[in-house]
Short mmCIF file of N, CA and C in Angstrom, two decimals:
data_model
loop_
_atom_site.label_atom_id
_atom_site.label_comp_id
_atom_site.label_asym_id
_atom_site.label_seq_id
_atom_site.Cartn_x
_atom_site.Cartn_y
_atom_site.Cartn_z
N UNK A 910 -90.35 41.60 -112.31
CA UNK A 910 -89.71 41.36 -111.04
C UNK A 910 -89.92 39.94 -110.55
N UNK A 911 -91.02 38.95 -110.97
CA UNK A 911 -91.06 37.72 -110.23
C UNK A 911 -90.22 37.03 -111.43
N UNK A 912 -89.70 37.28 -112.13
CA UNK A 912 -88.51 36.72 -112.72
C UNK A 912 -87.29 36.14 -111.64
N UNK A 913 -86.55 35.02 -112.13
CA UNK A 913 -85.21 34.86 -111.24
C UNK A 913 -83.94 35.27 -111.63
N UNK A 914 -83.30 36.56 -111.31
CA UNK A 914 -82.26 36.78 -112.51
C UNK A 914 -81.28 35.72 -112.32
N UNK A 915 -80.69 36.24 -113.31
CA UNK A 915 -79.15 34.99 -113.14
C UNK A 915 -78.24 35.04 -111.97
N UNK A 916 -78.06 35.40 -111.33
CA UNK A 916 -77.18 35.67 -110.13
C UNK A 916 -77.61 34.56 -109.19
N UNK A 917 -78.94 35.28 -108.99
CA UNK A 917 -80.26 34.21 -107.84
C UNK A 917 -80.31 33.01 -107.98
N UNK A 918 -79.85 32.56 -109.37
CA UNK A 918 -79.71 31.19 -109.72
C UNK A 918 -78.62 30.45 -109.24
N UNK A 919 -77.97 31.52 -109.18
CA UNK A 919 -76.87 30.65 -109.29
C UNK A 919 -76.55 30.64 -107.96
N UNK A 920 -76.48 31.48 -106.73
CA UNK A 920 -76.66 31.12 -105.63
C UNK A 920 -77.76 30.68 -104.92
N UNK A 921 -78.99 29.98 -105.49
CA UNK A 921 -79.68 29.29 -104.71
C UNK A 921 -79.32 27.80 -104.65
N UNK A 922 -78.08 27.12 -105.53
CA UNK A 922 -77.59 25.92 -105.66
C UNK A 922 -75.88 26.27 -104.66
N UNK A 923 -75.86 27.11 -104.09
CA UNK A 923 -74.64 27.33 -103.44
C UNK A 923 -74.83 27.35 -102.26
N UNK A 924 -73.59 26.54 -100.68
CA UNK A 924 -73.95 26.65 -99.87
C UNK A 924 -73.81 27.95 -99.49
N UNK A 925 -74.72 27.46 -98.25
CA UNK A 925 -74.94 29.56 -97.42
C UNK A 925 -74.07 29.68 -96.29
N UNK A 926 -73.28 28.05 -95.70
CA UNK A 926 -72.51 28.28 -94.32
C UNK A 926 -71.51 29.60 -94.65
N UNK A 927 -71.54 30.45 -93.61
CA UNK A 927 -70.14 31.76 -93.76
C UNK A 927 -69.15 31.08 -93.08
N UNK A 928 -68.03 31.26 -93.17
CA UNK A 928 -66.72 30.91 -91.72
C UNK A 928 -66.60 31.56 -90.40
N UNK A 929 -66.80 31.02 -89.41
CA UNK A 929 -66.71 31.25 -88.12
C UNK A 929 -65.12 30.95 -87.23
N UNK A 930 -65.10 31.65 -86.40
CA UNK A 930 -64.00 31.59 -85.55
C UNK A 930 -63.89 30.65 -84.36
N UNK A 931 -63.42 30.28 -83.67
CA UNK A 931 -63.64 29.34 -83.01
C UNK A 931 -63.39 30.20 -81.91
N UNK A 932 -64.17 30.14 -81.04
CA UNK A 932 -63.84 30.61 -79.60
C UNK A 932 -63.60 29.80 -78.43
N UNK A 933 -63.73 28.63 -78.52
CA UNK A 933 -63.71 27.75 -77.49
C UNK A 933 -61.98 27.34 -77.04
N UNK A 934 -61.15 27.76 -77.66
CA UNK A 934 -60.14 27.37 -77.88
C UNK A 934 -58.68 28.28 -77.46
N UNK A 935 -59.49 29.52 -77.30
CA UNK A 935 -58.99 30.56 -76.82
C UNK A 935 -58.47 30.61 -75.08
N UNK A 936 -57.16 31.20 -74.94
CA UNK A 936 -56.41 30.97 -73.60
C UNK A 936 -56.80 32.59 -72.95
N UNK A 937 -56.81 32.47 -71.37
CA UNK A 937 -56.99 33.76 -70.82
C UNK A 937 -56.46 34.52 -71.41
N UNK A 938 -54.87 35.14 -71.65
CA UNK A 938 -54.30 36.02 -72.55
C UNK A 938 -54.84 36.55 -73.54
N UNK A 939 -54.74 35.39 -74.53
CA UNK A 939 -55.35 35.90 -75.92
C UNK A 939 -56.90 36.66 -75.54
N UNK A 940 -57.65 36.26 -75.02
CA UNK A 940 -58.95 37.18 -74.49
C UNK A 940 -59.14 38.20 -74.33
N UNK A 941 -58.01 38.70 -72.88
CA UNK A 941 -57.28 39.71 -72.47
C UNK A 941 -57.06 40.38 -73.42
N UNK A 942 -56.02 40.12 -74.81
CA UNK A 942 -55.98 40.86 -75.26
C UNK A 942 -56.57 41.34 -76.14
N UNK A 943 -57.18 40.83 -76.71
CA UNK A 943 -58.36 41.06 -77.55
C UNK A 943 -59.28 41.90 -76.58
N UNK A 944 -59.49 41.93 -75.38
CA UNK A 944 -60.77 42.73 -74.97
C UNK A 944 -59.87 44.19 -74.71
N UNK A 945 -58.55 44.42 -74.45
CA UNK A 945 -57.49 45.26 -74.60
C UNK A 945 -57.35 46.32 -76.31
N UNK A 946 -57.40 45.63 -77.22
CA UNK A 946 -57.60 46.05 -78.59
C UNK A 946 -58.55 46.32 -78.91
N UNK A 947 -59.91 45.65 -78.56
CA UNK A 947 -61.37 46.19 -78.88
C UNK A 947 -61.72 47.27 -77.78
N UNK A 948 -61.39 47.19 -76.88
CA UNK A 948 -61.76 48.46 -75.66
C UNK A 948 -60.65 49.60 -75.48
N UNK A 949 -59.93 50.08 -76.08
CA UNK A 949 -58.70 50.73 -75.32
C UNK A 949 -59.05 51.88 -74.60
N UNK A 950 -59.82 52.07 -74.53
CA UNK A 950 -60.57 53.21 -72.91
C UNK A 950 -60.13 52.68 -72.04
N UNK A 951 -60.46 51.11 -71.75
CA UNK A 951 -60.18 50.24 -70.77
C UNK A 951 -58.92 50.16 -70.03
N UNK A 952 -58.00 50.39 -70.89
CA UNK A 952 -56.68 50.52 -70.22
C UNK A 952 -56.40 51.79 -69.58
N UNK A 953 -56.81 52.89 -69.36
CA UNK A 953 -55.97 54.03 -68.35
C UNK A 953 -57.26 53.91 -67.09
N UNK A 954 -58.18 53.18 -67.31
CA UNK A 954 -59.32 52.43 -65.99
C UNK A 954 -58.24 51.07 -65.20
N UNK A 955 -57.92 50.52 -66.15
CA UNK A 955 -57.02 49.51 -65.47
C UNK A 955 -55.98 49.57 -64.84
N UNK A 956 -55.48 50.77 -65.05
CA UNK A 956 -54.00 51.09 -64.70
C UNK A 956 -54.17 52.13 -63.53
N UNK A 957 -55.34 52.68 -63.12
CA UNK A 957 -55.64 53.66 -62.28
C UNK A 957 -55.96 52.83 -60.93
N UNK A 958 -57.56 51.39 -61.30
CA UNK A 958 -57.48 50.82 -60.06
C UNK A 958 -56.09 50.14 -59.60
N UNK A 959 -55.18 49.62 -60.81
CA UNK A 959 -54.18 48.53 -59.93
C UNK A 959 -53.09 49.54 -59.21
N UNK A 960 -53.34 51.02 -59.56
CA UNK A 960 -52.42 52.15 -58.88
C UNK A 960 -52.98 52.54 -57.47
N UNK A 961 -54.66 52.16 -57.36
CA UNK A 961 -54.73 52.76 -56.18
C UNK A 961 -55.12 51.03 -55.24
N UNK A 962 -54.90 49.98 -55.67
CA UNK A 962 -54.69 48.91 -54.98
C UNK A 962 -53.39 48.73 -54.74
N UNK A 963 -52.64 49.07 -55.52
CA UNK A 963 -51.03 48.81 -54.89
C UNK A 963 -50.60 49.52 -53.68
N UNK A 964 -50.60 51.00 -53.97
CA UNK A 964 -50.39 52.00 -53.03
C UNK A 964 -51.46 51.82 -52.01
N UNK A 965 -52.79 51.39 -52.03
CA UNK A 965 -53.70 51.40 -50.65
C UNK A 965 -53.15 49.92 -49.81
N UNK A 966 -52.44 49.12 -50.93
CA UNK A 966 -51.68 47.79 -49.77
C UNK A 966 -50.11 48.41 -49.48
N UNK A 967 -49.18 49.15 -50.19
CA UNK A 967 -47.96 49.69 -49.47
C UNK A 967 -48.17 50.59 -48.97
N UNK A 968 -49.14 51.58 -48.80
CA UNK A 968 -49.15 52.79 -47.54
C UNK A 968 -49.76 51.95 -46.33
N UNK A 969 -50.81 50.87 -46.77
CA UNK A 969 -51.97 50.75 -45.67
C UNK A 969 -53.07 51.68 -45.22
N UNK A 970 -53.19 52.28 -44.11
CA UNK A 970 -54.16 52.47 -44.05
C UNK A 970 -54.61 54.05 -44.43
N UNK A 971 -52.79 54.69 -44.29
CA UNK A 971 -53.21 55.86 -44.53
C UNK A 971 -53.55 56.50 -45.94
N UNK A 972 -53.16 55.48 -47.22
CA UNK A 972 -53.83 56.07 -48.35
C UNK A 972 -55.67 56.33 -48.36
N UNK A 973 -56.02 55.35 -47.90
CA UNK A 973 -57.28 56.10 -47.65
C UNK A 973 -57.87 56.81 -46.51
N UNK A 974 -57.46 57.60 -46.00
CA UNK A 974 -58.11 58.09 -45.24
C UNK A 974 -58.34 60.01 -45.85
N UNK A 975 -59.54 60.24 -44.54
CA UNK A 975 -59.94 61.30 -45.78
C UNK A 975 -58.71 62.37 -45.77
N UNK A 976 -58.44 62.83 -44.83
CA UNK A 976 -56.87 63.64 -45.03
C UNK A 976 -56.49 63.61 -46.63
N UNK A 977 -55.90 62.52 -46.84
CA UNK A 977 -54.83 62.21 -48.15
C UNK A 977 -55.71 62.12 -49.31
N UNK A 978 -56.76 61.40 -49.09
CA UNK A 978 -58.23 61.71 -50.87
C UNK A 978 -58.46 62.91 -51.09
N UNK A 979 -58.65 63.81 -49.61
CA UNK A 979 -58.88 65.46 -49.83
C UNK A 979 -57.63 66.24 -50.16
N UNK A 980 -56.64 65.64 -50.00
CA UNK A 980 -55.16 66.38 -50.55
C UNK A 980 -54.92 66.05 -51.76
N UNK A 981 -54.94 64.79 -52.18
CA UNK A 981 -55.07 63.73 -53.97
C UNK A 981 -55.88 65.18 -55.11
N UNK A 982 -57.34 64.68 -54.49
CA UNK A 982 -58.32 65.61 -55.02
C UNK A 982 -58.41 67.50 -55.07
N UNK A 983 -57.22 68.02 -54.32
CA UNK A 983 -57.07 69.46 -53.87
C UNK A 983 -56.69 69.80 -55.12
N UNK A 984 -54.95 68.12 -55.40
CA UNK A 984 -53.91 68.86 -56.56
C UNK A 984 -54.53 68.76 -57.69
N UNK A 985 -55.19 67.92 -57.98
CA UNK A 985 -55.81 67.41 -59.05
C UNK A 985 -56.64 68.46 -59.73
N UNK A 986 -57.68 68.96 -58.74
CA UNK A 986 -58.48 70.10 -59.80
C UNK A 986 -58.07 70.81 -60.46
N UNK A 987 -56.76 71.64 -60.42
CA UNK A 987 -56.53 72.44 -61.71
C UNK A 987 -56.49 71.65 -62.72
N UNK A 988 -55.32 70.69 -63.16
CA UNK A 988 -55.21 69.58 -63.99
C UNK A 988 -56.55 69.28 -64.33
N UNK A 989 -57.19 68.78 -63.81
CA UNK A 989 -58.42 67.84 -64.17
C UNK A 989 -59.56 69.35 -65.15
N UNK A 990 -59.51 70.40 -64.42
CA UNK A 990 -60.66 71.33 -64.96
C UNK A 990 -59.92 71.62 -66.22
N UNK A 991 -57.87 71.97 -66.21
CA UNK A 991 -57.54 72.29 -67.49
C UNK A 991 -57.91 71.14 -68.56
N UNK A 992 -57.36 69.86 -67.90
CA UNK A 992 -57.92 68.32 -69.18
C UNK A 992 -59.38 68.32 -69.71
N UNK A 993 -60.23 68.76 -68.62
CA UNK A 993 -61.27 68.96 -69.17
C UNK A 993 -61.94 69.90 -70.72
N UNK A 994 -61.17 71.11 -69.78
CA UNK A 994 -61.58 72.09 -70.72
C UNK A 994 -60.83 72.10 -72.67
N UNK A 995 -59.21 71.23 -72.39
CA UNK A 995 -58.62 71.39 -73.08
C UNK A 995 -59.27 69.79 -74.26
N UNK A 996 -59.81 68.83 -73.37
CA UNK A 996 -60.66 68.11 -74.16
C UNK A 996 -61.72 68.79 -75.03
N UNK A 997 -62.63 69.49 -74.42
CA UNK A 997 -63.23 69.76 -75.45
C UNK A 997 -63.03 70.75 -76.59
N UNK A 998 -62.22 71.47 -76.24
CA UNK A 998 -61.27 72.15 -77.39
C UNK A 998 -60.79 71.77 -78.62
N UNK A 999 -60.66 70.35 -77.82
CA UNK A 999 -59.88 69.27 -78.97
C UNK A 999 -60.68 68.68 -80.08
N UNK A 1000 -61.69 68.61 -79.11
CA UNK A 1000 -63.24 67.78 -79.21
C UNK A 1000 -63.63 68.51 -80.79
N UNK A 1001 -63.72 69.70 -80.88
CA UNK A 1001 -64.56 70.72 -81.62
C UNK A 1001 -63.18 71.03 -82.85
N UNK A 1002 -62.58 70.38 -83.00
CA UNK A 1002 -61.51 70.63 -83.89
C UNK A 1002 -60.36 71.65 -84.35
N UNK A 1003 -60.59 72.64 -83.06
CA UNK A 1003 -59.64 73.63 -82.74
C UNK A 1003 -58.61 73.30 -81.79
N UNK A 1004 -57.66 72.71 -82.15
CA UNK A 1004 -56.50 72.27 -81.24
C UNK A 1004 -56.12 73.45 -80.97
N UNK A 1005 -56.08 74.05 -79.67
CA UNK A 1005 -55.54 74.79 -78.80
C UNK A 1005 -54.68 74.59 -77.99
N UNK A 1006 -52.41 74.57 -78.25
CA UNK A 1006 -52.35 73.71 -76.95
C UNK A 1006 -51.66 74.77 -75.66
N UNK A 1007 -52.49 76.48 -76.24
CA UNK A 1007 -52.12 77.29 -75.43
C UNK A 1007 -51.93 77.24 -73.69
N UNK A 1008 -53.04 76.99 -73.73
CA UNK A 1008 -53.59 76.45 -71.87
C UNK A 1008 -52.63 75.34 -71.29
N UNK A 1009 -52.09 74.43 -71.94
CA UNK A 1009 -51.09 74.06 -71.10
C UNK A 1009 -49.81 74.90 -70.98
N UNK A 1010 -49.03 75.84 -71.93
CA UNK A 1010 -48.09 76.69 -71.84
C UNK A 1010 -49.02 77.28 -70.98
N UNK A 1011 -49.94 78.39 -70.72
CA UNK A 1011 -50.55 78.95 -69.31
C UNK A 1011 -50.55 78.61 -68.33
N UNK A 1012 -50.82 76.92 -68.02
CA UNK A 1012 -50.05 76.53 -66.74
C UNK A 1012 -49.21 76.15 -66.13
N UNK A 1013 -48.09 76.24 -66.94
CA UNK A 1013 -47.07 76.25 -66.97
C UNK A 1013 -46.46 77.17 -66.49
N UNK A 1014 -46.21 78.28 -67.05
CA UNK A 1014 -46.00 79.62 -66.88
C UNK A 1014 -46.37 80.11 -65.60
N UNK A 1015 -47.64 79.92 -65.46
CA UNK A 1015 -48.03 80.30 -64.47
C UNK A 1015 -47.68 79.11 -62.77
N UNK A 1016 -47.06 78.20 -62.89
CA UNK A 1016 -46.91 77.27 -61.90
C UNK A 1016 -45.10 77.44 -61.29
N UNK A 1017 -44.76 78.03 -62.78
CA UNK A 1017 -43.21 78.90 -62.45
C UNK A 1017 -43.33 79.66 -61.96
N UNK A 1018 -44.14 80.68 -61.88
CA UNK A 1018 -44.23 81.98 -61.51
C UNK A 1018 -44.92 82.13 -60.20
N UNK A 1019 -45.62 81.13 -59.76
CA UNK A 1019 -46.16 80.46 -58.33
C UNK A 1019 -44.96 79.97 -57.73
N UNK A 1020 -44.21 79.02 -58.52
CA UNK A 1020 -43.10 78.64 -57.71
C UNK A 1020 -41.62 79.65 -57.28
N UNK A 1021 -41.69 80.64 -58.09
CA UNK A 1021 -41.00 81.86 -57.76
C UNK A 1021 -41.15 82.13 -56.46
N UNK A 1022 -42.50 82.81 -56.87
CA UNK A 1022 -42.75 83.59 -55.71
C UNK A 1022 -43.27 82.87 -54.40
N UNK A 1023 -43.19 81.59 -54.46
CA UNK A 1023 -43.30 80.72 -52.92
C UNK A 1023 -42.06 80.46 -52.48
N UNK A 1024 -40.84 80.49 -53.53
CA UNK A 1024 -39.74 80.71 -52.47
C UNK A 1024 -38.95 81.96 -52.19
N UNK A 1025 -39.17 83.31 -53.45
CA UNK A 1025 -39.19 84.17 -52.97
C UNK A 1025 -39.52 85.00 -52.02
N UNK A 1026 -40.81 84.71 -51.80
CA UNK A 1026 -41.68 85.67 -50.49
C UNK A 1026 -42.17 84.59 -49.52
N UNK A 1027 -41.88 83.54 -49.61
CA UNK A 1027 -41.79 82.31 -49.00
C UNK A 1027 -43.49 82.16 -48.48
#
């Protein structure tokens, strides 16, 4: 083993610099998008605050107030507990995409009968 095989030889007379990228050179955009391609979680976070900064500057004051967050948050829980649940479904490799036909079905059949029996 304290032998030098031939390989070792031959790269200890070779340079060791690797190639590097230049970063200094790079424009906001290109950044952007690159932190866009390496993160893509990032984007339905980005698109949620500039949804509730737009609408909290064209409603004003009444998008936030608690009234309308507690009405936002009322509709949301079914959705959000079905996304939940239907994530981890997904998660575990049993695609199930029964539960959304269930609320479905069942949001017709709510909407029936709220203008049927009003």
């Amino acid at each position: 083993m304290s032998q030098i095989q031939e390989f070792e030889k031959v790269l200890s007379g070779s340079d060791t610099n690797v190639a590097a990228f230049e970063e200094h050179g790079k424009s906001f955009v290109k950044r952007a998008q690159h932190f866009l391609h390496s993160t893509p979680a990032a984007v339905p976070l980005i698109v949620l605050v500039l949804s509730i900064i737009i609408f909290g500057v064209a409603i004003g004051g009444r998008f936030f107030s608690s009234y309308t967050l507690t009405l936002i948050l009322q509709q949301i829980a079914i959705v959000g507990i079905l996304g939940a649940a239907q994530t981890l479904v997904i998660l575990t490799a049993g695609i199930d995409l029964s539960i959304g036909v269930i609320m479905v079905i069942s949001a017709v059949i709510m909407g029936n009968c709220a203008i049927t029996y009003g």
